[in-house]
JSON list of C-alpha atoms in Angstrom, two decimals:
[
{"chain": "A", "resi": 1487, "resn": "GLY", "atom": "CA", "xyz": [55.24, 28.18, -37.02]},
{"chain": "A", "resi": 1488, "resn": "GLU", "atom": "CA", "xyz": [54.28, 28.76, -33.43]},
{"chain": "A", "resi": 1489, "resn": "ASN", "atom": "CA", "xyz": [52.96, 25.93, -31.27]},
{"chain": "A", "resi": 1490, "resn": "VAL", "atom": "CA", "xyz": [51.27, 26.64, -27.94]},
{"chain": "A", "resi": 1491, "resn": "GLU", "atom": "CA", "xyz": [50.62, 23.99, -25.33]},
{"chain": "A", "resi": 1492, "resn": "GLN", "atom": "CA", "xyz": [48.34, 24.62, -22.37]},
{"chain": "A", "resi": 1493, "resn": "HIS", "atom": "CA", "xyz": [47.96, 22.70, -19.09]},
{"chain": "A", "resi": 1494, "resn": "PRO", "atom": "CA", "xyz": [45.90, 21.51, -17.39]},
{"chain": "A", "resi": 1495, "resn": "SER", "atom": "CA", "xyz": [42.93, 20.89, -19.66]},
{"chain": "A", "resi": 1496, "resn": "THR", "atom": "CA", "xyz": [40.58, 20.93, -16.67]},
{"chain": "A", "resi": 1497, "resn": "LEU", "atom": "CA", "xyz": [41.01, 22.48, -13.24]},
{"chain": "A", "resi": 1498, "resn": "SER", "atom": "CA", "xyz": [38.65, 22.38, -10.29]},
{"chain": "A", "resi": 1499, "resn": "VAL", "atom": "CA", "xyz": [39.25, 24.53, -7.21]},
{"chain": "A", "resi": 1500, "resn": "GLN", "atom": "CA", "xyz": [37.36, 25.52, -4.12]},
{"chain": "A", "resi": 1501, "resn": "GLU", "atom": "CA", "xyz": [36.07, 29.07, -3.90]},
{"chain": "A", "resi": 1502, "resn": "GLY", "atom": "CA", "xyz": [38.76, 31.29, -2.40]},
{"chain": "A", "resi": 1503, "resn": "ASP", "atom": "CA", "xyz": [41.64, 29.10, -3.53]},
{"chain": "A", "resi": 1504, "resn": "SER", "atom": "CA", "xyz": [44.14, 30.07, -6.23]},
{"chain": "A", "resi": 1505, "resn": "ALA", "atom": "CA", "xyz": [44.22, 28.70, -9.76]},
{"chain": "A", "resi": 1506, "resn": "VAL", "atom": "CA", "xyz": [47.26, 28.47, -12.02]},
{"chain": "A", "resi": 1507, "resn": "ILE", "atom": "CA", "xyz": [47.23, 27.72, -15.74]},
{"chain": "A", "resi": 1508, "resn": "LYS", "atom": "CA", "xyz": [50.47, 27.21, -17.64]},
{"chain": "A", "resi": 1509, "resn": "CYS", "atom": "CA", "xyz": [51.39, 27.58, -21.29]},
{"chain": "A", "resi": 1510, "resn": "THR", "atom": "CA", "xyz": [54.52, 26.94, -23.30]},
{"chain": "A", "resi": 1511, "resn": "TYR", "atom": "CA", "xyz": [55.36, 28.25, -26.74]},
{"chain": "A", "resi": 1512, "resn": "SER", "atom": "CA", "xyz": [57.89, 27.23, -29.35]},
{"chain": "A", "resi": 1513, "resn": "ASP", "atom": "CA", "xyz": [58.74, 30.33, -31.39]},
{"chain": "A", "resi": 1514, "resn": "SER", "atom": "CA", "xyz": [61.26, 32.60, -29.68]},
{"chain": "A", "resi": 1515, "resn": "ALA", "atom": "CA", "xyz": [60.08, 35.44, -31.96]},
{"chain": "A", "resi": 1516, "resn": "SER", "atom": "CA", "xyz": [56.69, 35.54, -30.20]},
{"chain": "A", "resi": 1517, "resn": "ASN", "atom": "CA", "xyz": [56.34, 38.88, -28.46]},
{"chain": "A", "resi": 1518, "resn": "TYR", "atom": "CA", "xyz": [52.77, 39.19, -27.22]},
{"chain": "A", "resi": 1519, "resn": "PHE", "atom": "CA", "xyz": [50.90, 36.84, -24.90]},
{"chain": "A", "resi": 1520, "resn": "PRO", "atom": "CA", "xyz": [47.19, 37.43, -24.15]},
{"chain": "A", "resi": 1521, "resn": "TRP", "atom": "CA", "xyz": [44.84, 35.43, -22.00]},
{"chain": "A", "resi": 1522, "resn": "TYR", "atom": "CA", "xyz": [41.16, 35.10, -22.84]},
{"chain": "A", "resi": 1523, "resn": "LYS", "atom": "CA", "xyz": [38.17, 33.91, -20.82]},
{"chain": "A", "resi": 1524, "resn": "GLN", "atom": "CA", "xyz": [35.31, 32.30, -22.71]},
{"chain": "A", "resi": 1525, "resn": "GLU", "atom": "CA", "xyz": [32.00, 31.47, -21.09]},
{"chain": "A", "resi": 1526, "resn": "LEU", "atom": "CA", "xyz": [29.68, 28.97, -22.73]},
{"chain": "A", "resi": 1527, "resn": "GLY", "atom": "CA", "xyz": [28.18, 30.35, -25.92]},
{"chain": "A", "resi": 1528, "resn": "LYS", "atom": "CA", "xyz": [29.99, 33.68, -25.64]},
{"chain": "A", "resi": 1529, "resn": "ARG", "atom": "CA", "xyz": [32.93, 35.38, -27.28]},
{"chain": "A", "resi": 1530, "resn": "PRO", "atom": "CA", "xyz": [36.46, 35.19, -25.85]},
{"chain": "A", "resi": 1531, "resn": "GLN", "atom": "CA", "xyz": [37.08, 38.14, -23.55]},
{"chain": "A", "resi": 1532, "resn": "LEU", "atom": "CA", "xyz": [40.57, 39.48, -22.98]},
{"chain": "A", "resi": 1533, "resn": "ILE", "atom": "CA", "xyz": [41.40, 39.38, -19.28]},
{"chain": "A", "resi": 1534, "resn": "ILE", "atom": "CA", "xyz": [45.09, 40.22, -19.25]},
{"chain": "A", "resi": 1535, "resn": "ASP", "atom": "CA", "xyz": [48.04, 40.35, -21.63]},
{"chain": "A", "resi": 1536, "resn": "ILE", "atom": "CA", "xyz": [51.80, 40.68, -21.42]},
{"chain": "A", "resi": 1537, "resn": "ARG", "atom": "CA", "xyz": [54.53, 41.66, -23.85]},
{"chain": "A", "resi": 1538, "resn": "SER", "atom": "CA", "xyz": [57.95, 40.12, -24.18]},
{"chain": "A", "resi": 1539, "resn": "ASN", "atom": "CA", "xyz": [59.71, 43.08, -22.57]},
{"chain": "A", "resi": 1540, "resn": "VAL", "atom": "CA", "xyz": [57.86, 42.51, -19.28]},
{"chain": "A", "resi": 1541, "resn": "GLY", "atom": "CA", "xyz": [58.23, 39.62, -16.83]},
{"chain": "A", "resi": 1542, "resn": "GLU", "atom": "CA", "xyz": [55.08, 40.02, -14.79]},
{"chain": "A", "resi": 1543, "resn": "LYS", "atom": "CA", "xyz": [51.82, 41.93, -14.86]},
{"chain": "A", "resi": 1544, "resn": "LYS", "atom": "CA", "xyz": [49.00, 42.09, -12.33]},
{"chain": "A", "resi": 1545, "resn": "ASP", "atom": "CA", "xyz": [45.43, 43.32, -12.44]},
{"chain": "A", "resi": 1546, "resn": "GLN", "atom": "CA", "xyz": [43.57, 42.88, -9.16]},
{"chain": "A", "resi": 1547, "resn": "ARG", "atom": "CA", "xyz": [43.09, 39.12, -8.65]},
{"chain": "A", "resi": 1548, "resn": "ILE", "atom": "CA", "xyz": [44.70, 38.18, -11.96]},
{"chain": "A", "resi": 1549, "resn": "ALA", "atom": "CA", "xyz": [48.41, 38.03, -12.74]},
{"chain": "A", "resi": 1550, "resn": "VAL", "atom": "CA", "xyz": [50.50, 36.74, -15.61]},
{"chain": "A", "resi": 1551, "resn": "THR", "atom": "CA", "xyz": [54.18, 35.80, -15.56]},
{"chain": "A", "resi": 1552, "resn": "LEU", "atom": "CA", "xyz": [56.45, 35.31, -18.55]},
{"chain": "A", "resi": 1553, "resn": "ASN", "atom": "CA", "xyz": [59.74, 33.42, -18.70]},
{"chain": "A", "resi": 1554, "resn": "LYS", "atom": "CA", "xyz": [61.23, 34.12, -22.13]},
{"chain": "A", "resi": 1555, "resn": "THR", "atom": "CA", "xyz": [64.23, 31.88, -21.59]},
{"chain": "A", "resi": 1556, "resn": "ALA", "atom": "CA", "xyz": [62.09, 28.86, -20.82]},
{"chain": "A", "resi": 1557, "resn": "LYS", "atom": "CA", "xyz": [59.35, 30.00, -23.25]},
{"chain": "A", "resi": 1558, "resn": "HIS", "atom": "CA", "xyz": [56.53, 29.63, -20.83]},
{"chain": "A", "resi": 1559, "resn": "PHE", "atom": "CA", "xyz": [53.93, 31.91, -19.31]},
{"chain": "A", "resi": 1560, "resn": "SER", "atom": "CA", "xyz": [51.33, 31.40, -16.64]},
{"chain": "A", "resi": 1561, "resn": "LEU", "atom": "CA", "xyz": [48.01, 32.81, -15.49]},
{"chain": "A", "resi": 1562, "resn": "HIS", "atom": "CA", "xyz": [47.39, 33.14, -11.76]},
{"chain": "A", "resi": 1563, "resn": "ILE", "atom": "CA", "xyz": [43.95, 33.79, -10.34]},
{"chain": "A", "resi": 1564, "resn": "THR", "atom": "CA", "xyz": [43.76, 34.40, -6.60]},
{"chain": "A", "resi": 1565, "resn": "GLU", "atom": "CA", "xyz": [40.69, 34.31, -4.34]},
{"chain": "A", "resi": 1566, "resn": "THR", "atom": "CA", "xyz": [38.69, 32.50, -6.98]},
{"chain": "A", "resi": 1567, "resn": "GLN", "atom": "CA", "xyz": [34.95, 33.05, -7.20]},
{"chain": "A", "resi": 1568, "resn": "PRO", "atom": "CA", "xyz": [32.23, 30.93, -8.85]},
{"chain": "A", "resi": 1569, "resn": "GLU", "atom": "CA", "xyz": [31.93, 33.53, -11.61]},
{"chain": "A", "resi": 1570, "resn": "ASP", "atom": "CA", "xyz": [35.54, 32.77, -12.58]},
{"chain": "A", "resi": 1571, "resn": "SER", "atom": "CA", "xyz": [34.28, 29.42, -13.90]},
{"chain": "A", "resi": 1572, "resn": "ALA", "atom": "CA", "xyz": [34.88, 29.38, -17.68]},
{"chain": "A", "resi": 1573, "resn": "VAL", "atom": "CA", "xyz": [37.31, 28.16, -20.31]},
{"chain": "A", "resi": 1574, "resn": "TYR", "atom": "CA", "xyz": [40.59, 30.08, -20.35]},
{"chain": "A", "resi": 1575, "resn": "PHE", "atom": "CA", "xyz": [42.81, 30.30, -23.41]},
{"chain": "A", "resi": 1576, "resn": "CYS", "atom": "CA", "xyz": [46.39, 31.44, -23.64]},
{"chain": "A", "resi": 1577, "resn": "ALA", "atom": "CA", "xyz": [47.85, 32.67, -26.92]},
{"chain": "A", "resi": 1578, "resn": "ALA", "atom": "CA", "xyz": [51.19, 33.65, -28.38]},
{"chain": "A", "resi": 1579, "resn": "PHE", "atom": "CA", "xyz": [51.69, 36.11, -31.21]},
{"chain": "A", "resi": 1580, "resn": "ASP", "atom": "CA", "xyz": [54.71, 36.46, -33.46]},
{"chain": "A", "resi": 1581, "resn": "ASN", "atom": "CA", "xyz": [54.98, 38.56, -36.59]},
{"chain": "A", "resi": 1582, "resn": "ASN", "atom": "CA", "xyz": [52.69, 36.31, -38.58]},
{"chain": "A", "resi": 1583, "resn": "ASP", "atom": "CA", "xyz": [49.83, 34.97, -36.54]},
{"chain": "A", "resi": 1584, "resn": "MET", "atom": "CA", "xyz": [48.28, 34.35, -33.16]},
{"chain": "A", "resi": 1585, "resn": "ARG", "atom": "CA", "xyz": [48.27, 30.76, -31.90]},
{"chain": "A", "resi": 1586, "resn": "PHE", "atom": "CA", "xyz": [45.95, 29.68, -29.11]},
{"chain": "A", "resi": 1587, "resn": "GLY", "atom": "CA", "xyz": [46.30, 26.91, -26.60]},
{"chain": "A", "resi": 1588, "resn": "ALA", "atom": "CA", "xyz": [43.64, 24.22, -26.40]},
{"chain": "A", "resi": 1589, "resn": "GLY", "atom": "CA", "xyz": [42.03, 25.80, -23.35]},
{"chain": "A", "resi": 1590, "resn": "THR", "atom": "CA", "xyz": [41.58, 25.06, -19.66]},
{"chain": "A", "resi": 1591, "resn": "ARG", "atom": "CA", "xyz": [38.13, 24.50, -18.23]},
{"chain": "A", "resi": 1592, "resn": "LEU", "atom": "CA", "xyz": [38.18, 26.07, -14.77]},
{"chain": "A", "resi": 1593, "resn": "THR", "atom": "CA", "xyz": [35.45, 25.16, -12.31]},
{"chain": "A", "resi": 1594, "resn": "VAL", "atom": "CA", "xyz": [35.22, 27.04, -9.01]},
{"chain": "A", "resi": 1595, "resn": "LYS", "atom": "CA", "xyz": [33.12, 25.18, -6.49]},
{"chain": "A", "resi": 1596, "resn": "PRO", "atom": "CA", "xyz": [31.22, 27.30, -3.97]},
{"chain": "B", "resi": 1213, "resn": "ASP", "atom": "CA", "xyz": [30.48, 52.74, -28.09]},
{"chain": "B", "resi": 1214, "resn": "ALA", "atom": "CA", "xyz": [29.83, 49.66, -30.25]},
{"chain": "B", "resi": 1215, "resn": "GLY", "atom": "CA", "xyz": [32.11, 46.67, -30.05]},
{"chain": "B", "resi": 1216, "resn": "VAL", "atom": "CA", "xyz": [32.95, 44.28, -32.84]},
{"chain": "B", "resi": 1217, "resn": "THR", "atom": "CA", "xyz": [29.86, 43.14, -34.71]},
{"chain": "B", "resi": 1218, "resn": "GLN", "atom": "CA", "xyz": [29.39, 40.10, -36.92]},
{"chain": "B", "resi": 1219, "resn": "SER", "atom": "CA", "xyz": [26.66, 38.88, -39.19]},
{"chain": "B", "resi": 1220, "resn": "PRO", "atom": "CA", "xyz": [24.87, 36.61, -39.50]},
{"chain": "B", "resi": 1221, "resn": "THR", "atom": "CA", "xyz": [24.65, 35.10, -36.02]},
{"chain": "B", "resi": 1222, "resn": "HIS", "atom": "CA", "xyz": [23.85, 31.62, -37.27]},
{"chain": "B", "resi": 1223, "resn": "LEU", "atom": "CA", "xyz": [24.02, 30.03, -40.68]},
{"chain": "B", "resi": 1224, "resn": "ILE", "atom": "CA", "xyz": [23.16, 26.60, -42.04]},
{"chain": "B", "resi": 1225, "resn": "LYS", "atom": "CA", "xyz": [24.59, 25.49, -45.37]},
{"chain": "B", "resi": 1226, "resn": "THR", "atom": "CA", "xyz": [25.00, 22.23, -47.25]},
{"chain": "B", "resi": 1227, "resn": "ARG", "atom": "CA", "xyz": [28.20, 20.68, -48.53]},
{"chain": "B", "resi": 1228, "resn": "GLY", "atom": "CA", "xyz": [29.59, 22.33, -51.64]},
{"chain": "B", "resi": 1229, "resn": "GLN", "atom": "CA", "xyz": [27.89, 25.67, -51.06]},
{"chain": "B", "resi": 1230, "resn": "HIS", "atom": "CA", "xyz": [29.58, 29.01, -50.57]},
{"chain": "B", "resi": 1231, "resn": "VAL", "atom": "CA", "xyz": [29.31, 31.29, -47.54]},
{"chain": "B", "resi": 1232, "resn": "THR", "atom": "CA", "xyz": [30.16, 34.92, -46.78]},
{"chain": "B", "resi": 1233, "resn": "LEU", "atom": "CA", "xyz": [30.61, 36.13, -43.23]},
{"chain": "B", "resi": 1234, "resn": "ARG", "atom": "CA", "xyz": [30.81, 39.80, -42.29]},
{"chain": "B", "resi": 1235, "resn": "CYS", "atom": "CA", "xyz": [32.57, 41.75, -39.57]},
{"chain": "B", "resi": 1236, "resn": "SER", "atom": "CA", "xyz": [32.62, 45.38, -38.51]},
{"chain": "B", "resi": 1237, "resn": "PRO", "atom": "CA", "xyz": [35.52, 46.38, -36.24]},
{"chain": "B", "resi": 1238, "resn": "ILE", "atom": "CA", "xyz": [35.46, 48.72, -33.30]},
{"chain": "B", "resi": 1239, "resn": "SER", "atom": "CA", "xyz": [35.34, 52.32, -34.48]},
{"chain": "B", "resi": 1240, "resn": "GLY", "atom": "CA", "xyz": [38.89, 53.54, -35.07]},
{"chain": "B", "resi": 1241, "resn": "HIS", "atom": "CA", "xyz": [40.37, 50.04, -35.39]},
{"chain": "B", "resi": 1242, "resn": "LYS", "atom": "CA", "xyz": [42.06, 49.37, -38.69]},
{"chain": "B", "resi": 1243, "resn": "SER", "atom": "CA", "xyz": [42.97, 45.71, -38.31]},
{"chain": "B", "resi": 1244, "resn": "VAL", "atom": "CA", "xyz": [40.65, 42.71, -38.52]},
{"chain": "B", "resi": 1245, "resn": "SER", "atom": "CA", "xyz": [41.55, 39.09, -37.90]},
{"chain": "B", "resi": 1246, "resn": "TRP", "atom": "CA", "xyz": [39.49, 35.96, -38.55]},
{"chain": "B", "resi": 1247, "resn": "TYR", "atom": "CA", "xyz": [39.52, 32.77, -36.49]},
{"chain": "B", "resi": 1248, "resn": "GLN", "atom": "CA", "xyz": [37.81, 29.39, -36.69]},
{"chain": "B", "resi": 1249, "resn": "GLN", "atom": "CA", "xyz": [36.82, 27.79, -33.39]},
{"chain": "B", "resi": 1250, "resn": "VAL", "atom": "CA", "xyz": [35.72, 24.18, -33.50]},
{"chain": "B", "resi": 1251, "resn": "LEU", "atom": "CA", "xyz": [33.74, 23.03, -30.46]},
{"chain": "B", "resi": 1252, "resn": "GLY", "atom": "CA", "xyz": [36.04, 22.18, -27.57]},
{"chain": "B", "resi": 1253, "resn": "GLN", "atom": "CA", "xyz": [39.15, 23.74, -29.11]},
{"chain": "B", "resi": 1254, "resn": "GLY", "atom": "CA", "xyz": [40.94, 27.05, -29.12]},
{"chain": "B", "resi": 1255, "resn": "PRO", "atom": "CA", "xyz": [40.48, 29.55, -31.96]},
{"chain": "B", "resi": 1256, "resn": "GLN", "atom": "CA", "xyz": [42.57, 28.83, -35.06]},
{"chain": "B", "resi": 1257, "resn": "PHE", "atom": "CA", "xyz": [43.99, 31.81, -36.91]},
{"chain": "B", "resi": 1258, "resn": "ILE", "atom": "CA", "xyz": [42.80, 32.21, -40.52]},
{"chain": "B", "resi": 1259, "resn": "PHE", "atom": "CA", "xyz": [43.68, 35.74, -41.69]},
{"chain": "B", "resi": 1260, "resn": "GLN", "atom": "CA", "xyz": [44.72, 39.16, -40.51]},
{"chain": "B", "resi": 1261, "resn": "TYR", "atom": "CA", "xyz": [44.07, 42.31, -42.53]},
{"chain": "B", "resi": 1262, "resn": "TYR", "atom": "CA", "xyz": [45.39, 45.78, -41.90]},
{"chain": "B", "resi": 1263, "resn": "GLU", "atom": "CA", "xyz": [44.66, 48.81, -44.06]},
{"chain": "B", "resi": 1264, "resn": "LYS", "atom": "CA", "xyz": [43.00, 46.51, -46.61]},
{"chain": "B", "resi": 1265, "resn": "GLU", "atom": "CA", "xyz": [46.07, 44.38, -47.05]},
{"chain": "B", "resi": 1266, "resn": "GLU", "atom": "CA", "xyz": [46.58, 40.81, -45.92]},
{"chain": "B", "resi": 1267, "resn": "ARG", "atom": "CA", "xyz": [49.19, 40.80, -43.17]},
{"chain": "B", "resi": 1268, "resn": "GLY", "atom": "CA", "xyz": [48.98, 37.21, -41.99]},
{"chain": "B", "resi": 1269, "resn": "ARG", "atom": "CA", "xyz": [47.56, 33.89, -43.07]},
{"chain": "B", "resi": 1270, "resn": "GLY", "atom": "CA", "xyz": [47.07, 30.71, -41.10]},
{"chain": "B", "resi": 1271, "resn": "ASN", "atom": "CA", "xyz": [47.18, 27.13, -42.31]},
{"chain": "B", "resi": 1272, "resn": "PHE", "atom": "CA", "xyz": [43.85, 27.02, -44.13]},
{"chain": "B", "resi": 1273, "resn": "PRO", "atom": "CA", "xyz": [43.14, 25.87, -47.72]},
{"chain": "B", "resi": 1274, "resn": "ASP", "atom": "CA", "xyz": [42.59, 28.26, -50.61]},
{"chain": "B", "resi": 1275, "resn": "ARG", "atom": "CA", "xyz": [38.84, 27.73, -50.25]},
{"chain": "B", "resi": 1276, "resn": "PHE", "atom": "CA", "xyz": [39.11, 30.35, -47.52]},
{"chain": "B", "resi": 1277, "resn": "SER", "atom": "CA", "xyz": [39.55, 33.96, -48.63]},
{"chain": "B", "resi": 1278, "resn": "ALA", "atom": "CA", "xyz": [38.93, 37.35, -47.13]},
{"chain": "B", "resi": 1279, "resn": "ARG", "atom": "CA", "xyz": [39.06, 41.03, -47.87]},
{"chain": "B", "resi": 1280, "resn": "GLN", "atom": "CA", "xyz": [38.90, 44.32, -46.03]},
{"chain": "B", "resi": 1281, "resn": "PHE", "atom": "CA", "xyz": [36.99, 47.34, -47.24]},
{"chain": "B", "resi": 1282, "resn": "PRO", "atom": "CA", "xyz": [37.90, 51.07, -47.09]},
{"chain": "B", "resi": 1283, "resn": "ASN", "atom": "CA", "xyz": [35.71, 51.43, -43.97]},
{"chain": "B", "resi": 1284, "resn": "TYR", "atom": "CA", "xyz": [37.79, 48.60, -42.37]},
{"chain": "B", "resi": 1285, "resn": "SER", "atom": "CA", "xyz": [34.92, 46.13, -42.30]},
{"chain": "B", "resi": 1286, "resn": "SER", "atom": "CA", "xyz": [35.78, 42.68, -43.57]},
{"chain": "B", "resi": 1287, "resn": "GLU", "atom": "CA", "xyz": [34.32, 39.63, -45.25]},
{"chain": "B", "resi": 1288, "resn": "LEU", "atom": "CA", "xyz": [35.39, 36.02, -44.93]},
{"chain": "B", "resi": 1289, "resn": "ASN", "atom": "CA", "xyz": [34.46, 33.78, -47.83]},
{"chain": "B", "resi": 1290, "resn": "VAL", "atom": "CA", "xyz": [34.51, 30.00, -47.81]},
{"chain": "B", "resi": 1291, "resn": "ASN", "atom": "CA", "xyz": [33.93, 28.04, -51.01]},
{"chain": "B", "resi": 1292, "resn": "ALA", "atom": "CA", "xyz": [33.02, 24.39, -51.54]},
{"chain": "B", "resi": 1293, "resn": "LEU", "atom": "CA", "xyz": [31.95, 23.90, -47.94]},
{"chain": "B", "resi": 1294, "resn": "LEU", "atom": "CA", "xyz": [32.86, 20.68, -46.17]},
{"chain": "B", "resi": 1295, "resn": "LEU", "atom": "CA", "xyz": [31.29, 19.14, -43.09]},
{"chain": "B", "resi": 1296, "resn": "GLY", "atom": "CA", "xyz": [34.51, 19.95, -41.22]},
{"chain": "B", "resi": 1297, "resn": "ASP", "atom": "CA", "xyz": [33.99, 23.66, -41.81]},
{"chain": "B", "resi": 1298, "resn": "SER", "atom": "CA", "xyz": [31.23, 23.62, -39.20]},
{"chain": "B", "resi": 1299, "resn": "ALA", "atom": "CA", "xyz": [32.49, 25.91, -36.45]},
{"chain": "B", "resi": 1300, "resn": "LEU", "atom": "CA", "xyz": [32.18, 29.26, -34.74]},
{"chain": "B", "resi": 1301, "resn": "TYR", "atom": "CA", "xyz": [33.88, 31.91, -36.88]},
{"chain": "B", "resi": 1302, "resn": "LEU", "atom": "CA", "xyz": [35.24, 34.75, -34.83]},
{"chain": "B", "resi": 1303, "resn": "CYS", "atom": "CA", "xyz": [36.34, 38.15, -35.97]},
{"chain": "B", "resi": 1304, "resn": "ALA", "atom": "CA", "xyz": [38.67, 40.27, -33.86]},
{"chain": "B", "resi": 1305, "resn": "SER", "atom": "CA", "xyz": [39.63, 43.90, -34.31]},
{"chain": "B", "resi": 1306, "resn": "SER", "atom": "CA", "xyz": [42.68, 45.73, -33.08]},
{"chain": "B", "resi": 1307, "resn": "SER", "atom": "CA", "xyz": [44.37, 49.07, -33.36]},
{"chain": "B", "resi": 1308, "resn": "PRO", "atom": "CA", "xyz": [48.03, 48.34, -33.88]},
{"chain": "B", "resi": 1309, "resn": "ARG", "atom": "CA", "xyz": [50.40, 50.95, -32.60]},
{"chain": "B", "resi": 1310, "resn": "ARG", "atom": "CA", "xyz": [53.14, 49.81, -34.92]},
{"chain": "B", "resi": 1311, "resn": "ALA", "atom": "CA", "xyz": [53.71, 47.41, -37.74]},
{"chain": "B", "resi": 1312, "resn": "THR", "atom": "CA", "xyz": [56.38, 44.82, -37.18]},
{"chain": "B", "resi": 1313, "resn": "GLY", "atom": "CA", "xyz": [57.30, 42.88, -40.26]},
{"chain": "B", "resi": 1314, "resn": "THR", "atom": "CA", "xyz": [54.31, 41.36, -41.94]},
{"chain": "B", "resi": 1315, "resn": "GLY", "atom": "CA", "xyz": [52.24, 40.94, -38.80]},
{"chain": "B", "resi": 1316, "resn": "LEU", "atom": "CA", "xyz": [50.80, 43.21, -36.16]},
{"chain": "B", "resi": 1317, "resn": "ALA", "atom": "CA", "xyz": [50.77, 42.33, -32.49]},
{"chain": "B", "resi": 1318, "resn": "ASP", "atom": "CA", "xyz": [48.26, 44.23, -30.43]},
{"chain": "B", "resi": 1319, "resn": "THR", "atom": "CA", "xyz": [45.25, 43.70, -28.20]},
{"chain": "B", "resi": 1320, "resn": "GLN", "atom": "CA", "xyz": [42.50, 41.97, -30.12]},
{"chain": "B", "resi": 1321, "resn": "TYR", "atom": "CA", "xyz": [38.82, 42.26, -29.23]},
{"chain": "B", "resi": 1322, "resn": "PHE", "atom": "CA", "xyz": [36.50, 39.52, -30.42]},
{"chain": "B", "resi": 1323, "resn": "GLY", "atom": "CA", "xyz": [33.07, 39.78, -31.92]},
{"chain": "B", "resi": 1324, "resn": "PRO", "atom": "CA", "xyz": [30.21, 37.44, -30.93]},
{"chain": "B", "resi": 1325, "resn": "GLY", "atom": "CA", "xyz": [30.96, 35.09, -33.79]},
{"chain": "B", "resi": 1326, "resn": "THR", "atom": "CA", "xyz": [28.97, 33.41, -36.54]},
{"chain": "B", "resi": 1327, "resn": "ARG", "atom": "CA", "xyz": [27.95, 29.82, -35.90]},
{"chain": "B", "resi": 1328, "resn": "LEU", "atom": "CA", "xyz": [28.22, 27.95, -39.22]},
{"chain": "B", "resi": 1329, "resn": "THR", "atom": "CA", "xyz": [26.68, 24.52, -39.58]},
{"chain": "B", "resi": 1330, "resn": "VAL", "atom": "CA", "xyz": [27.39, 22.53, -42.73]},
{"chain": "B", "resi": 1331, "resn": "LEU", "atom": "CA", "xyz": [25.02, 19.63, -43.39]}
]
């Protein structure tokens, strides 16, 4: 089955700086890669996703890149703001199930 | 436009008891997935249902079962509760544009979850 590893587990940046979170996956059949933001006590919220036929996708300050050969994908947040502070999860989906990474706790210091 | 809803919000049970959790998907969504999220970890996939059929199953014991109804709502049942079953149980709905093999990959929207505590 799929195995997703996520790094770093914690990340602290200054407001306005960029943040990068990286994930690797093991199953080459995985074809869909979403990223979720989860604030304390709340549900995971989809912030961006990418499919295996695309190498990069951007939505305002958020971008995701996918390298299928190396089996890794990354989340990039530019011009970070204190409200970006949360736990971020990557996930990989193949034909059978969705596997999540362990999460990255991002703290943006004002 | 209602999102995914789950009930109950919180639940306290004792070891050995049985629990039923409920989920209503976004209107028009035909697929429901269930996840277990232990504190400090990412969600763990339990089941996916589409058109009332099981389309995916994670690595959980047979004590966990689920079903989907004609209106696409779903129930997750857990028998013989253990302390380790204490977690946030999340339901996610999606509207797959195509079926690929036995699983369906599409954007999933999560409900608020049910916090289960087993004493």
